[in-house]
Short mmCIF file of C-alpha atoms and ligand atoms in Angstrom, two decimals:
data_model
loop_
_atom_site.label_atom_id
_atom_site.label_comp_id
_atom_site.label_asym_id
_atom_site.label_seq_id
_atom_site.Cartn_x
_atom_site.Cartn_y
_atom_site.Cartn_z
CA ASP A 1 10.08 -119.94 -64.86
CA SER A 2 8.34 -118.16 -67.55
CA THR A 3 5.16 -118.17 -65.39
CA ASP A 4 7.06 -116.58 -62.47
CA THR A 5 8.44 -113.85 -64.66
CA LEU A 6 5.00 -113.26 -66.00
CA MET A 7 3.51 -113.03 -62.47
CA GLU A 8 6.29 -110.72 -61.36
CA GLY A 9 5.60 -108.39 -64.27
CA TYR A 10 1.88 -108.56 -63.48
CA ASN A 11 2.44 -107.71 -59.81
CA MET A 12 4.76 -104.86 -60.61
CA LYS A 13 2.20 -103.44 -63.00
CA TRP A 14 -0.47 -103.50 -60.29
CA THR A 15 1.77 -101.97 -57.66
CA ARG A 16 2.68 -99.16 -59.99
CA LEU A 17 -0.93 -98.62 -61.01
CA ALA A 18 -2.04 -98.51 -57.37
CA GLY A 19 0.67 -95.98 -56.67
CA VAL A 20 -0.45 -93.78 -59.53
CA ALA A 21 -4.10 -94.07 -58.46
CA ALA A 22 -3.26 -93.10 -54.88
CA PHE A 23 -1.27 -90.14 -56.13
CA VAL A 24 -4.13 -89.01 -58.36
CA LEU A 25 -6.61 -89.34 -55.51
CA LEU A 26 -4.38 -87.37 -53.15
CA PHE A 27 -3.75 -84.75 -55.79
CA CYS A 28 -7.49 -84.33 -56.39
CA ALA A 29 -8.32 -84.01 -52.71
CA ALA A 30 -5.52 -81.60 -51.88
CA CYS A 31 -5.30 -79.47 -54.96
CA GLN A 32 -8.62 -79.23 -56.69
CA PRO A 33 -10.35 -76.65 -54.46
CA LYS A 34 -7.33 -74.41 -54.75
CA GLN A 35 -7.26 -74.83 -58.52
CA LYS A 36 -10.91 -73.85 -58.73
CA LYS A 37 -10.26 -70.58 -56.87
CA GLU A 38 -7.42 -69.72 -59.22
CA THR A 39 -9.56 -70.15 -62.31
CA THR A 40 -12.42 -67.91 -61.04
CA PRO A 41 -10.77 -65.00 -59.20
CA ALA A 42 -13.02 -62.83 -57.02
CA ILE A 43 -14.45 -59.61 -58.41
CA VAL A 44 -12.52 -56.69 -56.92
CA ILE A 45 -14.12 -53.30 -56.31
CA GLY A 46 -12.35 -50.08 -55.45
CA PHE A 47 -14.49 -47.92 -53.16
CA SER A 48 -13.53 -44.29 -52.51
CA GLN A 49 -15.77 -42.87 -49.78
CA LEU A 50 -15.62 -39.10 -49.37
CA GLY A 51 -15.05 -38.84 -45.63
CA GLN A 52 -16.28 -39.53 -42.11
CA GLU A 53 -18.09 -36.27 -41.41
CA SER A 54 -21.42 -37.63 -40.16
CA SER A 55 -23.20 -40.62 -38.68
CA TRP A 56 -25.11 -40.85 -41.97
CA ARG A 57 -21.78 -41.33 -43.74
CA GLN A 58 -20.75 -44.08 -41.33
CA ARG A 59 -23.95 -46.00 -42.05
CA ASN A 60 -23.53 -45.47 -45.80
CA THR A 61 -19.98 -46.87 -45.68
CA ASP A 62 -21.19 -49.91 -43.75
CA SER A 63 -24.07 -50.38 -46.18
CA VAL A 64 -21.66 -50.58 -49.13
CA LEU A 65 -19.14 -52.84 -47.34
CA GLU A 66 -21.83 -55.20 -46.03
CA ALA A 67 -23.50 -55.54 -49.42
CA ALA A 68 -20.12 -56.21 -51.08
CA ALA A 69 -19.42 -58.97 -48.56
CA ASP A 70 -22.87 -60.47 -49.23
CA ALA A 71 -22.14 -60.44 -52.97
CA ARG A 72 -18.69 -62.02 -52.27
CA TYR A 73 -16.90 -59.10 -53.90
CA ARG A 74 -13.50 -58.09 -52.57
CA VAL A 75 -13.32 -54.40 -51.69
CA LEU A 76 -10.39 -52.03 -51.63
CA TYR A 77 -11.90 -49.44 -49.29
CA ARG A 78 -10.34 -45.98 -49.13
CA ASN A 79 -11.47 -42.94 -47.19
CA GLY A 80 -11.03 -39.56 -48.85
CA ASP A 81 -10.98 -37.50 -45.62
CA ALA A 82 -13.03 -34.75 -47.27
CA SER A 83 -10.31 -34.14 -49.89
CA GLN A 84 -10.96 -34.35 -53.61
CA GLU A 85 -7.20 -34.62 -54.19
CA GLN A 86 -7.13 -37.71 -51.99
CA GLN A 87 -10.08 -39.22 -53.80
CA ILE A 88 -8.47 -38.65 -57.20
CA LYS A 89 -5.31 -40.44 -55.98
CA GLN A 90 -7.44 -43.31 -54.74
CA VAL A 91 -9.26 -43.72 -58.05
CA ARG A 92 -5.92 -43.67 -59.83
CA SER A 93 -4.57 -46.42 -57.58
CA PHE A 94 -7.67 -48.52 -58.33
CA ILE A 95 -6.96 -48.16 -62.05
CA ILE A 96 -3.35 -49.27 -61.54
CA SER A 97 -4.60 -52.25 -59.51
CA ARG A 98 -6.90 -53.14 -62.42
CA VAL A 99 -10.01 -53.50 -60.27
CA ASP A 100 -13.20 -54.75 -61.93
CA ALA A 101 -15.28 -51.71 -60.94
CA ILE A 102 -14.87 -48.41 -59.10
CA VAL A 103 -17.43 -47.00 -56.66
CA LEU A 104 -16.95 -43.29 -56.03
CA ALA A 105 -18.79 -41.01 -53.58
CA PRO A 106 -17.59 -37.63 -54.87
CA ILE A 107 -17.06 -34.88 -52.28
CA VAL A 108 -17.65 -32.14 -54.90
CA GLU A 109 -19.39 -31.92 -58.27
CA THR A 110 -16.59 -30.80 -60.57
CA GLY A 111 -12.95 -31.55 -61.38
CA TRP A 112 -13.16 -35.31 -62.01
CA SER A 113 -12.84 -35.42 -65.82
CA THR A 114 -9.13 -36.29 -66.06
CA VAL A 115 -9.12 -39.24 -63.69
CA LEU A 116 -12.50 -40.54 -64.85
CA ALA A 117 -11.31 -40.44 -68.46
CA GLU A 118 -8.35 -42.59 -67.37
CA ALA A 119 -10.72 -45.13 -65.84
CA LYS A 120 -12.80 -45.16 -68.98
CA LYS A 121 -9.73 -45.69 -71.15
CA ALA A 122 -8.73 -48.61 -68.93
CA GLY A 123 -12.20 -50.09 -69.47
CA ILE A 124 -13.13 -49.94 -65.77
CA PRO A 125 -16.76 -49.00 -65.05
CA VAL A 126 -17.29 -46.18 -62.53
CA ILE A 127 -20.42 -46.16 -60.39
CA LEU A 128 -21.24 -43.08 -58.34
CA ASN A 129 -22.50 -43.61 -54.79
CA ASP A 130 -24.78 -41.07 -53.03
CA ARG A 131 -23.52 -37.84 -54.61
CA ASN A 132 -23.48 -36.80 -58.24
CA ILE A 133 -21.05 -34.89 -60.46
CA ALA A 134 -21.64 -32.06 -62.93
CA ALA A 135 -23.59 -32.97 -66.08
CA ASN A 136 -20.68 -32.31 -68.45
CA GLU A 137 -18.42 -34.75 -66.54
CA ARG A 138 -21.00 -37.52 -66.39
CA ARG A 139 -20.04 -38.99 -69.77
CA TYR A 140 -17.12 -40.71 -68.06
CA ILE A 141 -19.20 -42.66 -65.58
CA THR A 142 -21.27 -45.78 -66.14
CA SER A 143 -24.19 -45.26 -63.76
CA GLY A 144 -24.97 -44.32 -60.14
CA VAL A 145 -27.09 -44.88 -57.03
CA TYR A 146 -28.03 -41.45 -55.80
CA THR A 147 -29.50 -39.58 -52.88
CA ASP A 148 -32.67 -37.81 -54.05
CA ALA A 149 -31.44 -34.43 -52.82
CA VAL A 150 -33.96 -32.36 -54.82
CA GLY A 151 -36.78 -34.52 -53.46
CA GLU A 152 -35.52 -34.02 -49.90
CA GLY A 153 -35.49 -30.26 -50.39
CA LYS A 154 -39.07 -30.42 -51.68
CA LYS A 155 -40.15 -32.48 -48.65
CA ALA A 156 -38.56 -29.92 -46.33
CA ALA A 157 -40.47 -27.17 -48.17
CA ALA A 158 -43.76 -29.07 -47.91
CA PHE A 159 -43.36 -29.20 -44.14
CA ILE A 160 -42.60 -25.45 -43.98
CA LYS A 161 -45.69 -24.66 -46.05
CA LYS A 162 -47.88 -26.68 -43.70
CA LYS A 163 -46.26 -25.23 -40.58
CA PHE A 164 -46.75 -21.63 -41.77
CA ALA A 165 -50.10 -22.16 -43.50
CA ASP A 166 -51.89 -19.58 -41.33
CA HIS A 167 -48.97 -17.23 -40.98
CA THR A 168 -49.22 -13.76 -42.48
CA GLY A 169 -46.16 -11.70 -43.26
CA PRO A 170 -42.65 -12.77 -44.20
CA VAL A 171 -40.99 -16.02 -43.16
CA ARG A 172 -37.30 -15.30 -42.83
CA MET A 173 -35.13 -18.37 -43.35
CA VAL A 174 -31.48 -19.33 -42.90
CA GLN A 175 -30.04 -22.26 -44.83
CA ILE A 176 -27.00 -24.13 -43.57
CA TYR A 177 -25.46 -26.02 -46.46
CA GLY A 178 -22.93 -28.85 -46.13
CA ASN A 179 -19.64 -28.53 -47.97
CA LYS A 180 -19.21 -26.12 -50.87
CA ASP A 181 -19.87 -27.53 -54.36
CA SER A 182 -21.52 -30.71 -53.07
CA SER A 183 -24.30 -32.02 -55.29
CA VAL A 184 -26.57 -32.78 -52.33
CA SER A 185 -26.56 -29.27 -50.87
CA ALA A 186 -27.12 -27.82 -54.33
CA GLY A 187 -30.02 -30.25 -54.87
CA ARG A 188 -31.60 -29.76 -51.46
CA SER A 189 -31.51 -26.00 -51.81
CA GLN A 190 -32.86 -26.17 -55.34
CA GLY A 191 -35.78 -28.43 -54.40
CA PHE A 192 -36.53 -26.30 -51.33
CA THR A 193 -36.41 -22.96 -53.13
CA GLN A 194 -38.39 -24.18 -56.15
CA ALA A 195 -41.16 -25.63 -54.00
CA LEU A 196 -41.51 -22.37 -52.06
CA ALA A 197 -41.29 -20.09 -55.10
CA GLY A 198 -44.58 -18.46 -55.90
CA ASP A 199 -45.25 -17.71 -52.23
CA SER A 200 -43.41 -14.47 -51.59
CA ARG A 201 -43.63 -14.83 -47.80
CA PHE A 202 -40.73 -17.28 -47.86
CA GLN A 203 -37.30 -15.68 -48.11
CA THR A 204 -33.90 -17.27 -47.63
CA VAL A 205 -31.98 -14.38 -46.08
CA VAL A 206 -28.66 -16.08 -45.32
CA VAL A 207 -26.76 -19.13 -46.59
CA ARG A 208 -23.76 -20.59 -44.72
CA TYR A 209 -21.62 -23.73 -45.05
CA GLY A 210 -21.13 -26.16 -42.17
CA ASP A 211 -19.40 -29.09 -43.94
CA PHE A 212 -22.05 -31.55 -42.64
CA MET A 213 -20.25 -31.62 -39.25
CA ILE A 214 -21.43 -31.06 -35.65
CA SER A 215 -18.52 -28.80 -34.76
CA LYS A 216 -18.92 -26.68 -37.89
CA GLY A 217 -22.67 -26.35 -37.38
CA GLU A 218 -22.08 -24.91 -33.94
CA GLU A 219 -19.28 -22.64 -35.19
CA VAL A 220 -21.34 -21.29 -38.08
CA ILE A 221 -24.39 -20.40 -35.97
CA ARG A 222 -22.22 -18.77 -33.29
CA GLN A 223 -20.61 -16.60 -35.94
CA LEU A 224 -23.95 -15.81 -37.57
CA ALA A 225 -25.39 -14.66 -34.23
CA LYS A 226 -22.70 -11.97 -34.17
CA GLU A 227 -23.75 -10.72 -37.60
CA ILE A 228 -27.55 -10.82 -37.46
CA ASP A 229 -30.20 -10.94 -34.75
CA LEU A 230 -31.37 -14.55 -34.69
CA LYS A 231 -34.61 -13.40 -33.02
CA ASN A 232 -35.67 -12.11 -36.44
CA ILE A 233 -35.19 -15.53 -38.03
CA ASP A 234 -38.22 -17.82 -38.31
CA VAL A 235 -36.67 -20.95 -39.85
CA ILE A 236 -33.32 -22.70 -39.93
CA PHE A 237 -33.11 -25.28 -42.70
CA SER A 238 -29.98 -27.26 -41.89
CA HIS A 239 -28.85 -29.72 -44.57
CA ASN A 240 -27.96 -32.52 -42.15
CA ASP A 241 -28.53 -33.71 -38.58
CA ASP A 242 -24.94 -33.42 -37.45
CA MET A 243 -24.85 -29.69 -38.22
CA THR A 244 -28.29 -29.41 -36.62
CA LEU A 245 -27.00 -30.97 -33.40
CA GLY A 246 -24.24 -28.34 -33.32
CA ILE A 247 -26.81 -25.60 -33.93
CA LEU A 248 -29.03 -26.92 -31.12
CA LYS A 249 -26.08 -27.02 -28.75
CA TYR A 250 -25.45 -23.34 -29.39
CA LEU A 251 -29.08 -22.21 -29.30
CA LYS A 252 -29.84 -24.06 -26.06
CA ALA A 253 -27.27 -21.86 -24.33
CA THR A 254 -29.17 -18.74 -25.48
CA ALA A 255 -32.67 -17.38 -24.81
CA ILE A 256 -33.89 -18.68 -28.18
CA ARG A 257 -35.71 -22.01 -27.84
CA PRO A 258 -35.09 -24.24 -30.88
CA GLY A 259 -38.29 -25.82 -32.18
CA LYS A 260 -40.41 -23.12 -30.49
CA ASP A 261 -39.02 -19.63 -31.12
CA ILE A 262 -37.33 -20.77 -34.29
CA VAL A 263 -38.49 -23.62 -36.54
CA ILE A 264 -35.76 -26.17 -37.21
CA VAL A 265 -35.92 -28.41 -40.28
CA SER A 266 -33.17 -30.97 -40.72
CA ILE A 267 -32.18 -33.85 -43.02
CA ASP A 268 -30.93 -37.45 -42.52
CA ALA A 269 -33.25 -38.65 -39.71
CA THR A 270 -30.49 -40.15 -37.59
CA GLN A 271 -31.36 -41.55 -34.17
CA LYS A 272 -30.08 -38.37 -32.51
CA GLY A 273 -32.11 -36.27 -34.94
CA ILE A 274 -35.28 -38.21 -34.17
CA ASP A 275 -34.56 -37.92 -30.43
CA ALA A 276 -34.32 -34.12 -30.80
CA LEU A 277 -37.57 -34.16 -32.79
CA ARG A 278 -39.25 -36.06 -29.93
CA ARG A 279 -37.98 -33.48 -27.45
CA GLY A 280 -39.51 -30.75 -29.64
CA GLU A 281 -36.17 -29.14 -30.51
CA ILE A 282 -36.45 -30.07 -34.19
CA ASN A 283 -39.77 -29.63 -36.02
CA ALA A 284 -39.15 -31.90 -38.99
CA ASP A 285 -36.44 -34.35 -39.98
CA ILE A 286 -36.44 -35.51 -43.61
CA GLU A 287 -34.94 -38.94 -44.04
CA CYS A 288 -31.89 -39.38 -46.24
CA ASN A 289 -31.73 -43.10 -46.90
CA PRO A 290 -28.11 -44.30 -46.53
CA GLU A 291 -28.73 -47.90 -47.72
CA THR A 292 -27.13 -47.66 -51.15
CA GLY A 293 -25.10 -50.89 -50.81
CA ALA A 294 -27.44 -53.55 -52.20
CA LYS A 295 -28.42 -51.38 -55.17
CA VAL A 296 -24.77 -50.63 -55.96
CA MET A 297 -23.78 -54.32 -55.91
CA ASN A 298 -26.78 -55.28 -58.00
CA LEU A 299 -25.81 -52.62 -60.52
CA ILE A 300 -22.19 -53.83 -60.64
CA ASN A 301 -23.47 -57.35 -61.26
CA LEU A 302 -25.57 -56.16 -64.20
CA ILE A 303 -22.72 -54.13 -65.67
CA LEU A 304 -20.09 -56.89 -65.39
CA ASN A 305 -22.49 -59.43 -66.92
CA LYS A 306 -23.29 -57.07 -69.78
CA ARG A 307 -26.96 -56.90 -68.87
CA GLN A 308 -29.23 -53.86 -69.17
CA PHE A 309 -29.17 -51.18 -66.48
CA GLU A 310 -30.50 -47.67 -65.89
CA PRO A 311 -28.29 -44.57 -66.07
CA ALA A 312 -29.37 -43.56 -62.54
CA TYR A 313 -31.03 -45.11 -59.48
CA TYR A 314 -32.47 -43.17 -56.52
CA LEU A 315 -33.30 -44.08 -52.94
CA GLU A 316 -36.64 -43.37 -51.29
CA ASP A 317 -36.92 -41.16 -48.22
CA LYS A 318 -39.55 -40.80 -45.51
CA VAL A 319 -40.56 -37.68 -43.61
CA PHE A 320 -40.64 -37.42 -39.80
CA SER A 321 -42.21 -34.36 -38.22
CA GLU A 322 -44.00 -32.94 -35.21
CA PHE A 323 -47.25 -33.71 -37.06
CA ASP A 324 -46.62 -37.48 -36.68
CA SER A 325 -48.34 -39.31 -33.83
CA ASN A 326 -46.14 -42.41 -33.63
CA LEU A 327 -42.63 -40.96 -33.24
CA SER A 328 -41.94 -42.93 -30.07
CA SER A 329 -41.81 -46.20 -32.00
CA VAL A 330 -39.31 -44.93 -34.58
CA GLN A 331 -35.97 -46.79 -34.44
CA ARG A 332 -33.02 -45.77 -36.56
CA LYS A 333 -29.88 -47.62 -37.62
CA TYR A 334 -27.59 -44.61 -37.60
O1 GYE B 401 -26.94 -35.93 -45.69
C1 GYE B 401 -24.81 -35.96 -44.73
C2 GYE B 401 -23.54 -36.49 -45.26
O2 GYE B 401 -24.25 -36.83 -49.19
C3 GYE B 401 -26.46 -37.37 -48.61
O3 GYE B 401 -23.59 -36.17 -46.62
C4 GYE B 401 -25.07 -37.18 -48.14
C5 GYE B 401 -24.93 -36.20 -47.01
C6 GYE B 401 -25.70 -36.52 -45.76
O4 GYE B 401 -22.46 -36.29 -44.57
O5 GYE B 401 -25.08 -36.33 -43.42
#
């Protein structure tokens, strides 16, 4: 009797133990991966891009989004539609969402202090992408990956110097900027003007704004042709390829042959820009490298892991011009 009772108790113990073991096993298999995810939540980045004005911009957006995916960061992507007001709202919503880092491509240089101070107070690092902000507002940002706009302007000037090396008399130039108060147009113009200073032949006679867009480039040159005689202009320095394409569209419907009667220097080196260079309608196209993504993600990684980083990073740009012999093999991503 007593043996039976003992065996019964023994059996019951084993059955219960087996049940518990099975439960534990099941629990481990079903729940552990989920638990792991909950303990290490993904890094979340808020990305405010300034607009969709150009094919350069499209490639830059993709560069950032692709690099974030590679780094396994989650991205809240917002497009500012060329409005600073929109961008400020977006940054504010990132702060409310308590993102880990903010990436901002600022449409203009000034007017960011209030919202950037809010980000700083919330302890969220802000990294600028492509464009810069005014020096006195920079204390609110952590670092940036920038377009070397001054360098691009200098490269454009170097081409002009070479092209007009044997030219006597004045070289009358028109500059078509992008949007007003953008750091890149300011930088490109500064680099260009500085590099040509000291040679009094070179004169910028008119400056206009074309918002970095095809339609605006065409509109601006059509308007300008009503105000001045374009036959007296030797050079058009257009601050991006999209505006240049608009300018070419207009000029090709006139007696002025772009690339021959008037020297055209452009920036970005998009596929369409390079195609126009091959056709002889553009004389030089200075690359603006849109691949900021990997550098931005690397920088975020350094910042979040409290490692050392530089206050500013720049991208390198090539030059394509009518002086190159191998243009036919050039392939662009944008
Ligand atoms: O050149 C132009 C774009 O900020 C460098 O903006 C950028 C410029 C680029 O829309 O195409």
